[in-house]
PDB file of C-alpha atoms in Angstrom:
ATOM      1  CA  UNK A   1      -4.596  55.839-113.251  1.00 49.00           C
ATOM      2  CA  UNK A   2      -5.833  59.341-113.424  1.00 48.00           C
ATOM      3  CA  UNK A   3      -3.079  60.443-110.768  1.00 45.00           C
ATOM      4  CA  UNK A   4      -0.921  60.266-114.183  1.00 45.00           C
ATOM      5  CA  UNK A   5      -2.853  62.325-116.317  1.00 44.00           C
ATOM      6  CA  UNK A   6      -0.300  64.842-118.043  1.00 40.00           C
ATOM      7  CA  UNK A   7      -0.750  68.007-116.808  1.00 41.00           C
ATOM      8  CA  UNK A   8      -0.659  70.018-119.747  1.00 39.00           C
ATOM      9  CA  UNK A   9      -0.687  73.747-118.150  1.00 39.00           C
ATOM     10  CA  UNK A  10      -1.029  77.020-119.853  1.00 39.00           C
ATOM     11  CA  UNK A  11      -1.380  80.616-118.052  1.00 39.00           C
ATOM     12  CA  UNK A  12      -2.166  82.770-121.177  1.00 42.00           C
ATOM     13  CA  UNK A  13      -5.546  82.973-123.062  1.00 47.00           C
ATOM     14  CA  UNK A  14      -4.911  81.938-126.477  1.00 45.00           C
ATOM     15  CA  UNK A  15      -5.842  85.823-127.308  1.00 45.00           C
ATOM     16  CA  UNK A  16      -3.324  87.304-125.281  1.00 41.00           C
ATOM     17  CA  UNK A  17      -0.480  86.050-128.113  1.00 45.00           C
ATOM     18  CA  UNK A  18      -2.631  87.543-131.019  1.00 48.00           C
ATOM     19  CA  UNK A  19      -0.252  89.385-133.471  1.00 49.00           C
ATOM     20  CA  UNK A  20      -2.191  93.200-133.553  1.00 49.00           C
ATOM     21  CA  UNK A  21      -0.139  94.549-136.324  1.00 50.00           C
ATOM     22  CA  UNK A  22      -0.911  94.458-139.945  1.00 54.00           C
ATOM     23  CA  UNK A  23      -4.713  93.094-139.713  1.00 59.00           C
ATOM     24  CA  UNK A  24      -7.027  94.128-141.789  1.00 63.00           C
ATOM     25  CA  UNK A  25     -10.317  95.655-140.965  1.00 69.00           C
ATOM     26  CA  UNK A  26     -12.417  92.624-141.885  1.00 68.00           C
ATOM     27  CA  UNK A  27     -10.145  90.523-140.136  1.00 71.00           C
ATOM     28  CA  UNK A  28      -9.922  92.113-137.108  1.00 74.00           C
ATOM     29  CA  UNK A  29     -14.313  92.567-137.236  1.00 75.00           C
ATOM     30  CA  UNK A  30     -14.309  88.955-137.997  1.00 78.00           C
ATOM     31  CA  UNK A  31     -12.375  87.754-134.936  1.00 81.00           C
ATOM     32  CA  UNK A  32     -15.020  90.257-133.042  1.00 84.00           C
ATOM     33  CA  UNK A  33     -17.391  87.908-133.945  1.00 88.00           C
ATOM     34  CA  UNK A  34     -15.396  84.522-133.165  1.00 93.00           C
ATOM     35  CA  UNK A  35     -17.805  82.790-131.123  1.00 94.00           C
ATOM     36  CA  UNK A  36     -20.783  82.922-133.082  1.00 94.00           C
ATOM     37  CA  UNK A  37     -18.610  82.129-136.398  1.00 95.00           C
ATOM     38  CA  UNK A  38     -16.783  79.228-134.547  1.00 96.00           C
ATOM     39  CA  UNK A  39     -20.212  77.984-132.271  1.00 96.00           C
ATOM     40  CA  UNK A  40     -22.455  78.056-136.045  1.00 96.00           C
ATOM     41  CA  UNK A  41     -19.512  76.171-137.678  1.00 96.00           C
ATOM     42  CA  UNK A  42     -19.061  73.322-135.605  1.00 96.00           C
ATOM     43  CA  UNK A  43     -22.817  73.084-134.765  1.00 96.00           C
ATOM     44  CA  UNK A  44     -22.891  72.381-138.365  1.00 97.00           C
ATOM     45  CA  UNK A  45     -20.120  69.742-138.658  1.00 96.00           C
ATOM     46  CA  UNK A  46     -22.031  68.032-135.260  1.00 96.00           C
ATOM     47  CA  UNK A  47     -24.861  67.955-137.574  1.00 95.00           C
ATOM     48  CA  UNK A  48     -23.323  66.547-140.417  1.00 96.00           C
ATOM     49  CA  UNK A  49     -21.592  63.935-138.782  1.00 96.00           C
ATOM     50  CA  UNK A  50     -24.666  62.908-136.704  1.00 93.00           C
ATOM     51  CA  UNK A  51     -26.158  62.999-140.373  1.00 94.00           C
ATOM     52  CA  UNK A  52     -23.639  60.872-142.258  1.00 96.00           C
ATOM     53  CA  UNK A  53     -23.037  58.809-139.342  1.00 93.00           C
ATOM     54  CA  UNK A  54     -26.910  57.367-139.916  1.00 91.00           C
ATOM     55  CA  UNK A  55     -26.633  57.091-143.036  1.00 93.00           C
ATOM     56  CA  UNK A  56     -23.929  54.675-142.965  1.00 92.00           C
ATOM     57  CA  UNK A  57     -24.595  52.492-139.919  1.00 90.00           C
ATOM     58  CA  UNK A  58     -26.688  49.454-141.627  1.00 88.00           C
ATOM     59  CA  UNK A  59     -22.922  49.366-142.889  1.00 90.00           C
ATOM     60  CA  UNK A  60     -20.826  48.475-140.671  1.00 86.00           C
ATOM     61  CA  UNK A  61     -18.114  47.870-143.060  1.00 89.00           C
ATOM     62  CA  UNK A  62     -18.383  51.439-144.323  1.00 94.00           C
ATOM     63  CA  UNK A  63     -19.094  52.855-140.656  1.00 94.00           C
ATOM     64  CA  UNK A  64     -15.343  52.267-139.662  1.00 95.00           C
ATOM     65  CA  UNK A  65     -13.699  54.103-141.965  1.00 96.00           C
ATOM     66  CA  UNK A  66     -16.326  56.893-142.390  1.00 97.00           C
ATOM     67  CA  UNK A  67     -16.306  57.377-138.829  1.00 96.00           C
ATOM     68  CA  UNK A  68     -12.526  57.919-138.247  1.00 97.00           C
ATOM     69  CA  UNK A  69     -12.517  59.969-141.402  1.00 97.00           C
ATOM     70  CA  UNK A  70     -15.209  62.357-140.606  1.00 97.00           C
ATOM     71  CA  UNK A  71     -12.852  63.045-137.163  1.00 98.00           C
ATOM     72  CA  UNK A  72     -10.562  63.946-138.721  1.00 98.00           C
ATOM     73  CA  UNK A  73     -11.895  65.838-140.652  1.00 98.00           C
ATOM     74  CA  UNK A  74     -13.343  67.479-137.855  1.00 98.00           C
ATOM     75  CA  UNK A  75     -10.140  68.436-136.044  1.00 98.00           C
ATOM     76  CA  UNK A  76      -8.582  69.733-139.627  1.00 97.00           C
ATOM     77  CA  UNK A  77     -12.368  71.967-139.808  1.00 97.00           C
ATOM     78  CA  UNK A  78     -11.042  72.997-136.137  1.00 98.00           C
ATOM     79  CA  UNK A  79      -7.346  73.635-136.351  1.00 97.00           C
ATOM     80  CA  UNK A  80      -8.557  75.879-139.610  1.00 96.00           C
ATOM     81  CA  UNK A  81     -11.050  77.765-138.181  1.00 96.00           C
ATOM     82  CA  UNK A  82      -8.929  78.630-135.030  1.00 95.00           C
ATOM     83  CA  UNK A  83      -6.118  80.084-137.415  1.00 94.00           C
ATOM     84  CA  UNK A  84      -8.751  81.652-140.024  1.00 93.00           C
ATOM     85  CA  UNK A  85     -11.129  83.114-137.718  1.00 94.00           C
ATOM     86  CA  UNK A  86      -9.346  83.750-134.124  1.00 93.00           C
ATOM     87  CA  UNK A  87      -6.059  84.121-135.861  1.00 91.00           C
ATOM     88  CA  UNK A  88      -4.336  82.036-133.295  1.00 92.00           C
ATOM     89  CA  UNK A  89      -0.754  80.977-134.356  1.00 90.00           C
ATOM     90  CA  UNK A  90      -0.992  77.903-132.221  1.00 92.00           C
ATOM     91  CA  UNK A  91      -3.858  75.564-131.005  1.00 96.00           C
ATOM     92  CA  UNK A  92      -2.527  74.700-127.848  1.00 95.00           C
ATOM     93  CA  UNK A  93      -6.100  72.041-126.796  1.00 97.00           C
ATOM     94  CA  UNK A  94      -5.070  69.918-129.555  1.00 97.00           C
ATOM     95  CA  UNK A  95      -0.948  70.115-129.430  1.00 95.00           C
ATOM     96  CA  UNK A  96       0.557  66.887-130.193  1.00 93.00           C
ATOM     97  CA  UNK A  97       2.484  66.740-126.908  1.00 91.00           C
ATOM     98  CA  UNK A  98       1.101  63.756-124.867  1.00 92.00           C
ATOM     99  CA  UNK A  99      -1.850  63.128-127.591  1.00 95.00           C
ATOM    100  CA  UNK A 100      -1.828  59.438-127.466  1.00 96.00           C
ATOM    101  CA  UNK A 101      -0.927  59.463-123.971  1.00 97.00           C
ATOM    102  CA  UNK A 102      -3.988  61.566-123.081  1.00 97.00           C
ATOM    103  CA  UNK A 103      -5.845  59.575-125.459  1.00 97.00           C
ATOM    104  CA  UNK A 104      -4.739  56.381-124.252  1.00 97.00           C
ATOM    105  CA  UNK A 105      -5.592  57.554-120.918  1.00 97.00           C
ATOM    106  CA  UNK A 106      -9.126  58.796-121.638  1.00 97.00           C
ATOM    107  CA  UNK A 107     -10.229  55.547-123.238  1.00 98.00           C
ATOM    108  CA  UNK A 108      -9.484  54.012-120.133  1.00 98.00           C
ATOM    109  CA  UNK A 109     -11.048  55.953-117.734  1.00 97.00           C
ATOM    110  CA  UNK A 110     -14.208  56.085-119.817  1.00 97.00           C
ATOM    111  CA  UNK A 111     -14.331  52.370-120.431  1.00 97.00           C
ATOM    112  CA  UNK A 112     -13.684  51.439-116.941  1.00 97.00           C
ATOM    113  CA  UNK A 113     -15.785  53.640-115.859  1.00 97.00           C
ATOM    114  CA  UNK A 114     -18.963  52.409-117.650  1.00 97.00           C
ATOM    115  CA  UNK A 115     -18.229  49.013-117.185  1.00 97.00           C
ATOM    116  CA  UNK A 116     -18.628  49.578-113.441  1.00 97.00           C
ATOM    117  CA  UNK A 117     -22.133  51.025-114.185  1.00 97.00           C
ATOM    118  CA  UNK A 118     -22.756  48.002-115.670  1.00 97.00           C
ATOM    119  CA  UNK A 119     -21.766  45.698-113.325  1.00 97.00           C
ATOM    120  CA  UNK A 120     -22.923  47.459-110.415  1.00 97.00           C
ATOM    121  CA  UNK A 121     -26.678  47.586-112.420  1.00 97.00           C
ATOM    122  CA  UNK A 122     -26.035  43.412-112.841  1.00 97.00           C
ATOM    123  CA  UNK A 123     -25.416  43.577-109.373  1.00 97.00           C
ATOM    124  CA  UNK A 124     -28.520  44.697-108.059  1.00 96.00           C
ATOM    125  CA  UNK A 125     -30.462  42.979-110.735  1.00 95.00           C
ATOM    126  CA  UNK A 126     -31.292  45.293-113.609  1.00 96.00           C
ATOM    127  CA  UNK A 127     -29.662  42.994-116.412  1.00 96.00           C
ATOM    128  CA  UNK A 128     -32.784  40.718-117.842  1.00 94.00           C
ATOM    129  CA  UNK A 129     -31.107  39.364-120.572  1.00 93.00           C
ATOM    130  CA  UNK A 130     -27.314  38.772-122.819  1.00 93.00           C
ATOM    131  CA  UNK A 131     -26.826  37.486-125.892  1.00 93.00           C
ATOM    132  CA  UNK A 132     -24.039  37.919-128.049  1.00 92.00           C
ATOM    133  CA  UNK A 133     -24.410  40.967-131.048  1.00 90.00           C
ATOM    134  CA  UNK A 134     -22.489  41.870-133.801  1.00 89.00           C
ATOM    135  CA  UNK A 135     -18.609  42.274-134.280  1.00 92.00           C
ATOM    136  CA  UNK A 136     -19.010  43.944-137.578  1.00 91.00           C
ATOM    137  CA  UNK A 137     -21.364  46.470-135.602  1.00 90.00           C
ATOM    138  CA  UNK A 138     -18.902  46.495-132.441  1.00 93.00           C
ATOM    139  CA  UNK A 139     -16.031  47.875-135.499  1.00 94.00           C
ATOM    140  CA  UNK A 140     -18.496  50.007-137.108  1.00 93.00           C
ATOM    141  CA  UNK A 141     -19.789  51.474-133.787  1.00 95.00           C
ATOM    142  CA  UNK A 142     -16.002  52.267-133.188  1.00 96.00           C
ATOM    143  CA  UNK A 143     -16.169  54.527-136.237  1.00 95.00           C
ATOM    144  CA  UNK A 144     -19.127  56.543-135.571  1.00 95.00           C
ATOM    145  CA  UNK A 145     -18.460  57.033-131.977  1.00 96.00           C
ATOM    146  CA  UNK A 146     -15.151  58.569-132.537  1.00 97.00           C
ATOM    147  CA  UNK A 147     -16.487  61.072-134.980  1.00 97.00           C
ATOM    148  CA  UNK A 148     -19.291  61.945-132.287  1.00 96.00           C
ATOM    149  CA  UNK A 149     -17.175  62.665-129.591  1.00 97.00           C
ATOM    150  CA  UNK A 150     -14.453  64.600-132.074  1.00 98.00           C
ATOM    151  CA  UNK A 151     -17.314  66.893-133.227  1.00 97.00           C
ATOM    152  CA  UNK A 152     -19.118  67.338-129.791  1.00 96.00           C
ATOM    153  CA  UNK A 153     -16.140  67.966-127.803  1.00 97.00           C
ATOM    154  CA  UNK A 154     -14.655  70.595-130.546  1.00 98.00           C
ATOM    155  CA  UNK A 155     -18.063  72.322-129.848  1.00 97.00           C
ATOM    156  CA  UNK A 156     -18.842  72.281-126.457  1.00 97.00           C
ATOM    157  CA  UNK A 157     -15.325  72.376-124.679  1.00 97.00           C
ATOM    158  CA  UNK A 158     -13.061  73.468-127.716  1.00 97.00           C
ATOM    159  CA  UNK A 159     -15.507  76.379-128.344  1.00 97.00           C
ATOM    160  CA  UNK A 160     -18.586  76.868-125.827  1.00 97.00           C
ATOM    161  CA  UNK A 161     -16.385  76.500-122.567  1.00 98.00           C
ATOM    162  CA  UNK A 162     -12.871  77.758-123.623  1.00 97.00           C
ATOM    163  CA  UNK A 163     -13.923  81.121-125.195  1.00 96.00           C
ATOM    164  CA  UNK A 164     -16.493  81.374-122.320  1.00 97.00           C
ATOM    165  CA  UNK A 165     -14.349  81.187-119.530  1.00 97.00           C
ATOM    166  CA  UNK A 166     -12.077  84.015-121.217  1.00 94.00           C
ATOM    167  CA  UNK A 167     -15.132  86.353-119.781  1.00 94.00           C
ATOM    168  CA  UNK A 168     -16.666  84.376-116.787  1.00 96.00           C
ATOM    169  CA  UNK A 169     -14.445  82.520-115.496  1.00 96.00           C
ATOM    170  CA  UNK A 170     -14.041  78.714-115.201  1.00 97.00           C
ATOM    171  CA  UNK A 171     -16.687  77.937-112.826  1.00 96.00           C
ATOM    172  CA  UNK A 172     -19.205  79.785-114.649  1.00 96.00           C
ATOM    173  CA  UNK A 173     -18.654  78.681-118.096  1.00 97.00           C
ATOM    174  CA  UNK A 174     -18.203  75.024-116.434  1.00 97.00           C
ATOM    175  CA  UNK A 175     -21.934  75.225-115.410  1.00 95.00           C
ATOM    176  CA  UNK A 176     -23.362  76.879-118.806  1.00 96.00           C
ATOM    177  CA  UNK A 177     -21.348  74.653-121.384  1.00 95.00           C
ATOM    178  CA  UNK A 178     -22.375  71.645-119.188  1.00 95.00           C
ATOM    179  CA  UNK A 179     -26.274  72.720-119.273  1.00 94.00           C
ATOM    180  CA  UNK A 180     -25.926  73.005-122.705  1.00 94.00           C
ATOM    181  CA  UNK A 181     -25.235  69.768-123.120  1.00 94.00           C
ATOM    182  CA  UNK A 182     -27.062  68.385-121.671  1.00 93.00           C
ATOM    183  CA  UNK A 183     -29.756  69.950-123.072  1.00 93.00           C
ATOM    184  CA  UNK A 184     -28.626  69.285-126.874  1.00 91.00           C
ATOM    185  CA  UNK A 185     -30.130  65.599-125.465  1.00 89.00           C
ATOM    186  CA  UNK A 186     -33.277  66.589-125.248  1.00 89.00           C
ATOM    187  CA  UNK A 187     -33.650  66.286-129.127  1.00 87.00           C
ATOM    188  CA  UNK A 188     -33.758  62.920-128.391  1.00 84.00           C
ATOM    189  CA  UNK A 189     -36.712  60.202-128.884  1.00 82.00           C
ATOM    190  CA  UNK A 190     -36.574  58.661-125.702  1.00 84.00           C
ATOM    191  CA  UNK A 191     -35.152  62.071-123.672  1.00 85.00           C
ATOM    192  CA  UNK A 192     -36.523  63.177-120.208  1.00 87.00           C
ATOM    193  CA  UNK A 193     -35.475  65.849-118.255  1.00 90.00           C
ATOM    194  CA  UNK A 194     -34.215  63.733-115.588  1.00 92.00           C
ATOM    195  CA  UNK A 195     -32.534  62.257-118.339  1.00 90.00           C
ATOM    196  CA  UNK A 196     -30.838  65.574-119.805  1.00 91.00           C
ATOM    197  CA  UNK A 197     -29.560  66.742-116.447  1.00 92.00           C
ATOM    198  CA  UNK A 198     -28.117  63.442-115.910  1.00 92.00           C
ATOM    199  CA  UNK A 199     -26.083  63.352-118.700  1.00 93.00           C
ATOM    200  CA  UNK A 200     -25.127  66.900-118.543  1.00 93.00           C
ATOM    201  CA  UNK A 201     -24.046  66.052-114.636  1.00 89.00           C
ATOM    202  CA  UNK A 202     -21.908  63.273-115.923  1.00 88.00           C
ATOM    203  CA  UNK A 203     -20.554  63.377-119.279  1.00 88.00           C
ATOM    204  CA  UNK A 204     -20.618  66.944-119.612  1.00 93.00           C
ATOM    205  CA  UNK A 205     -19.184  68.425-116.169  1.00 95.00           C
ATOM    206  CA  UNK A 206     -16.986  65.256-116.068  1.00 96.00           C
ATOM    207  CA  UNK A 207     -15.116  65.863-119.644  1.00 97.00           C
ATOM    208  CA  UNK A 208     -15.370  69.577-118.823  1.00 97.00           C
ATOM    209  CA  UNK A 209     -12.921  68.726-115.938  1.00 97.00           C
ATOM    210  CA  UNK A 210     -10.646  66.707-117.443  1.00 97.00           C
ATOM    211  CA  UNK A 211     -10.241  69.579-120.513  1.00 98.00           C
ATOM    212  CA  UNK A 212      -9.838  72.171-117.792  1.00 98.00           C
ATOM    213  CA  UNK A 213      -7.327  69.768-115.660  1.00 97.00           C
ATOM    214  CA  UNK A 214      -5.206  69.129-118.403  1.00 97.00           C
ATOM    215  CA  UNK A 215      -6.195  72.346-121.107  1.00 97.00           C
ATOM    216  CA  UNK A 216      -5.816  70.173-123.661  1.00 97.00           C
ATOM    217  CA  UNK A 217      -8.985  68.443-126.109  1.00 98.00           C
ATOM    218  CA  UNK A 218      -7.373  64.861-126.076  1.00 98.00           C
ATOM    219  CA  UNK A 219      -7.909  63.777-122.690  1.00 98.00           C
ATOM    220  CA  UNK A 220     -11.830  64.102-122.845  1.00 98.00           C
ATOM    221  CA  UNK A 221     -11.865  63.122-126.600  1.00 98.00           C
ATOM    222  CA  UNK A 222     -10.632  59.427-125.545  1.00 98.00           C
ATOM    223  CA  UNK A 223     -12.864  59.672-122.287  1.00 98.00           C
ATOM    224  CA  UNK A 224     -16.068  60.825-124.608  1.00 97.00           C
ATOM    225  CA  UNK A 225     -15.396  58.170-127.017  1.00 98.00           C
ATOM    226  CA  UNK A 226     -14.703  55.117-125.010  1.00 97.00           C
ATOM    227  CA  UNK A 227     -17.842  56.113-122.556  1.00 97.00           C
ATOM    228  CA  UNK A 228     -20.044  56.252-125.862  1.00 95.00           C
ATOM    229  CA  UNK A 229     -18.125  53.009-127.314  1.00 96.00           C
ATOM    230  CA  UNK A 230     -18.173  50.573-124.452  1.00 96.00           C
ATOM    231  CA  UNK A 231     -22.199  51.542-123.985  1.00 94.00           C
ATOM    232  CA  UNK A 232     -23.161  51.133-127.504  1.00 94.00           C
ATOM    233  CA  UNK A 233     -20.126  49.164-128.937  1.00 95.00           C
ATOM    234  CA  UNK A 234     -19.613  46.656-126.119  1.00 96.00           C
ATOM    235  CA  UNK A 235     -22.493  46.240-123.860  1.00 96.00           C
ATOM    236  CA  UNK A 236     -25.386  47.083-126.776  1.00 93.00           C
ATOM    237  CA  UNK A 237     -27.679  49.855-124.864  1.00 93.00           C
ATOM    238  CA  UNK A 238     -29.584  52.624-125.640  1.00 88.00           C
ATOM    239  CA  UNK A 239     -27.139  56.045-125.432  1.00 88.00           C
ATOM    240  CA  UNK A 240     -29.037  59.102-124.372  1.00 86.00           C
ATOM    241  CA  UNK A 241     -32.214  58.139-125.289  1.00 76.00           C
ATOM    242  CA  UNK A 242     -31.568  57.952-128.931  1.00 81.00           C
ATOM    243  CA  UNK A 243     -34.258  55.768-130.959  1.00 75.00           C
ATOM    244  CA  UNK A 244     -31.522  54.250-133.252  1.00 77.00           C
ATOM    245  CA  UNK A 245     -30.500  50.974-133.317  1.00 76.00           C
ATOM    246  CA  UNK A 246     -27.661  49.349-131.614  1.00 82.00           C
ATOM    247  CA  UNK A 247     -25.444  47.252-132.865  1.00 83.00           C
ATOM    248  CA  UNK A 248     -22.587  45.635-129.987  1.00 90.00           C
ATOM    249  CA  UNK A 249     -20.320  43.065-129.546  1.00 93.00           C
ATOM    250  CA  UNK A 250     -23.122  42.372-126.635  1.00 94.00           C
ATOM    251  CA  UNK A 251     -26.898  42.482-126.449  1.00 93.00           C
ATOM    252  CA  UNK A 252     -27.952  43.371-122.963  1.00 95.00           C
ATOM    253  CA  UNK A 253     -31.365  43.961-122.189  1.00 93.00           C
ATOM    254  CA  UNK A 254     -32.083  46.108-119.018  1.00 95.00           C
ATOM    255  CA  UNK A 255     -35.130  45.752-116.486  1.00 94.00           C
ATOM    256  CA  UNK A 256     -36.205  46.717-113.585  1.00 93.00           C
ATOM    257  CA  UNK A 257     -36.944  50.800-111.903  1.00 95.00           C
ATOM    258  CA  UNK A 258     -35.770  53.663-113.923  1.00 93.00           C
ATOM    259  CA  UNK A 259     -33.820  54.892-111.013  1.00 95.00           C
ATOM    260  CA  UNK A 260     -31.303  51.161-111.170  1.00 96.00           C
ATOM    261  CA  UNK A 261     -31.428  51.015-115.203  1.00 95.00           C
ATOM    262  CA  UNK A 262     -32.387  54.909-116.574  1.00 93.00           C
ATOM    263  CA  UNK A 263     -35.422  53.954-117.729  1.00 91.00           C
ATOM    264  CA  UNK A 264     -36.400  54.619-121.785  1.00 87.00           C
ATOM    265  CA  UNK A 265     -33.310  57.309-121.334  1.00 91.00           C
ATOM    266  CA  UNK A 266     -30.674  54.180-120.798  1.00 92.00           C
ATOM    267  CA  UNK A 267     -27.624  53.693-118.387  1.00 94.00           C
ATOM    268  CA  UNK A 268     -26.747  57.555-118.226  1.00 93.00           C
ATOM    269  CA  UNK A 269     -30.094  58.265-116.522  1.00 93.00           C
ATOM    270  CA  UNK A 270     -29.494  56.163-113.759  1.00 95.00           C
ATOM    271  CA  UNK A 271     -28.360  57.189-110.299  1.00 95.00           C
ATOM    272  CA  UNK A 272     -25.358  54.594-110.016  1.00 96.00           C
ATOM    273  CA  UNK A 273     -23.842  56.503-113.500  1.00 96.00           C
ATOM    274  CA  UNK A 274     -24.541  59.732-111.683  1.00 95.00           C
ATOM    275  CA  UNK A 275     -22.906  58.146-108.097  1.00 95.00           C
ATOM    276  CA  UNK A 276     -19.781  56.244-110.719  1.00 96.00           C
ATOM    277  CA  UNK A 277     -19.076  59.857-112.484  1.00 96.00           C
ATOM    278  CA  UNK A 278     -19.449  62.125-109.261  1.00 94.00           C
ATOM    279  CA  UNK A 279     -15.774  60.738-107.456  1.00 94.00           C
ATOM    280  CA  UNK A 280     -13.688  61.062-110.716  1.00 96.00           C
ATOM    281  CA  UNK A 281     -15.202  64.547-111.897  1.00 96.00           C
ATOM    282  CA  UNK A 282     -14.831  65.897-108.116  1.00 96.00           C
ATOM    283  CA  UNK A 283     -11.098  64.741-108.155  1.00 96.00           C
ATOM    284  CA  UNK A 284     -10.344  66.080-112.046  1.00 97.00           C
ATOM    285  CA  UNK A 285     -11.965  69.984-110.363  1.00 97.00           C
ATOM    286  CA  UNK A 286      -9.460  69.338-107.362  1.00 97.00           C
ATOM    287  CA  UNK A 287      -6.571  68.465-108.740  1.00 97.00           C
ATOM    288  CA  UNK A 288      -7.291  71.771-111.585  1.00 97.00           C
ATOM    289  CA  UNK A 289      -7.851  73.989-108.813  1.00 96.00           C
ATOM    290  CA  UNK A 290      -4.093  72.682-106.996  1.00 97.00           C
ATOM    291  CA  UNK A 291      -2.228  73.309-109.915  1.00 95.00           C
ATOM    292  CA  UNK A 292      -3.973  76.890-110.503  1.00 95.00           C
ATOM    293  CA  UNK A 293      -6.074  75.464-113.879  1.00 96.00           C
ATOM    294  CA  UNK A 294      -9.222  77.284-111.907  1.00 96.00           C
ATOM    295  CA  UNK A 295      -9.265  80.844-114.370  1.00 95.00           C
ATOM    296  CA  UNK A 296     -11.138  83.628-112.043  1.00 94.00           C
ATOM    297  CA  UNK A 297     -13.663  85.738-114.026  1.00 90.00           C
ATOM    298  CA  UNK A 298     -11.698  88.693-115.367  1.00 86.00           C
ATOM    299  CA  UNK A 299     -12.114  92.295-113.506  1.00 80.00           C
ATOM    300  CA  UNK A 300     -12.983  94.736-115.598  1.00 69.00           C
ATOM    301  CA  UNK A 301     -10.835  98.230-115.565  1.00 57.00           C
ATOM    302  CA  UNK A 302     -12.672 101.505-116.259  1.00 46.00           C
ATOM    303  CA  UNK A 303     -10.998 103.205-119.230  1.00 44.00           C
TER     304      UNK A 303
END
């Protein structure tokens, strides 16, 4: 399935098309201070839609629409932004070329994929109990989780990694956007360190590779929201050590060493989700690097 993944390339830095001519002063000073402006913004719609999102969830009949509506609302917050404050002409990461393909493909990968850490936990005898949950909270865990991986992955790949790796180059901003992350889970009730780093190695280096594979925000948007989805939504676990309550179409209680189940962290603390994430990440860099997505860090000239 991933061999099929569009391969949506671009050469240019989003900068390098900037019209020059005609800006003013405080337009040209503000996009000298893009990623602050941009990294402050969407920190604050994260926020907001982590805020909202708790508010609503006893509800799941509210939860649905609120959710979907507070991503979009995050992508119009985006596109804006990119046009106000970098005064890009185009936002190539979230073109509607291959969006519900990339989607479509994303939701698979991420659902498959955590349904093998599940099974493969079952397997070696971490699942103590199942019962059946909720379908309204399966539909209104749908909601919420798409406007958490909207607003996260506008952040952390749309702004952290892509206006980092204009100066450092992928590999660098790769590692710092992914630590950062992961450590944004720390916050967390039931977070570890073990648990942070974890997460960061998975879901953060692993949709970091399939934005850079692809340079476009649609492919890890589905993969972000059908990994949170199917482990909340589905299979009724703890995500990232959050204390809030879960509401699935399942109930599955886990048991056993922290090492098989992740301990008070959940699932994306354990060392099969760490083994399950490793092969498709490590093919997503590969295939980038073959079809020249790898960015160098910039030389600098002396004037």
């Amino acid at each position: 399935m991933i061999e099929r993944i569009a391969i949506v390339a671009s050469t240019e830095h989003p900068s390098s098309t900037l019209p020059q001519a005609g800006l003013s002063t405080g337009r040209r000073r503000l996009r000298r201070f893009r990623f602050p402006v941009l990294l402050v913004a969407l920190f604050g719609v994260m926020v907001v839609t982590a805020g909202i999102n708790q508010f609503v969830a006893p509800a799941p009949i509210l939860a649905l629409p609120v959710g979907i509506g507070l991503a979009v609302a995050g992508l119009t917050c985006y596109h804006w932004l990119c046009r106000t404050v970098e005064l890009r002409p185009s936002i190539s990461e979230l073109d509607r070329t291959g969006r519900r393909s990339q989607l479509r493909r994303g939701t698979l990968l991420g659902a498959g994929l955590f349904t093998v850490v599940m099974v493969l936990i079952a397997v070696f005898g971490g699942w103590q109990s199942l019962s059946f949950g909720s379908f309204g909270g399966f539909l209104g865990t749908a909601g919420m989780m798409a406007s958490v991986a909207v607003a996260e992955e506008l952040l952390f790949r749309g702004v952290v990694f892509r206006i980092m790796e204009e100066h450092v180059g992928t590999v660098i901003a790769l590692a710092v956007s992914t630590l950062l992350f992961g450590a944004t889970h720390l916050v967390n009730a039931n977070a570890t360190l073990w648990g942070a780093l974890a997460i960061a190695l998975t879901g953060g280096a692993m949709t970091t590779a399939a934005y850079v594979v692809t340079r476009s925000l649609w492919l890890p948007i589905g993969l972000h929201f059908a990994w949170n989805f199917t482990h909340t939504g589905i299979f009724g676990v703890m995500l990232s050590g959050s204390d809030a309550p879960v509401h699935g179409l399942l109930n599955v209680t886990l048991s056993g060493p922290s090492v098989l189940t992740g301990g008070a962290f959940g699932p994306e603390a354990s060392l099969l989700t760490l083994l399950v994430c490793l092969a498709p990440t490590i093919f997503l860099l590969r295939r980038a690097a073959r079809t020249g997505q790898i960015r160098p860090r910039p030389t600098r000239t002396s004037a």
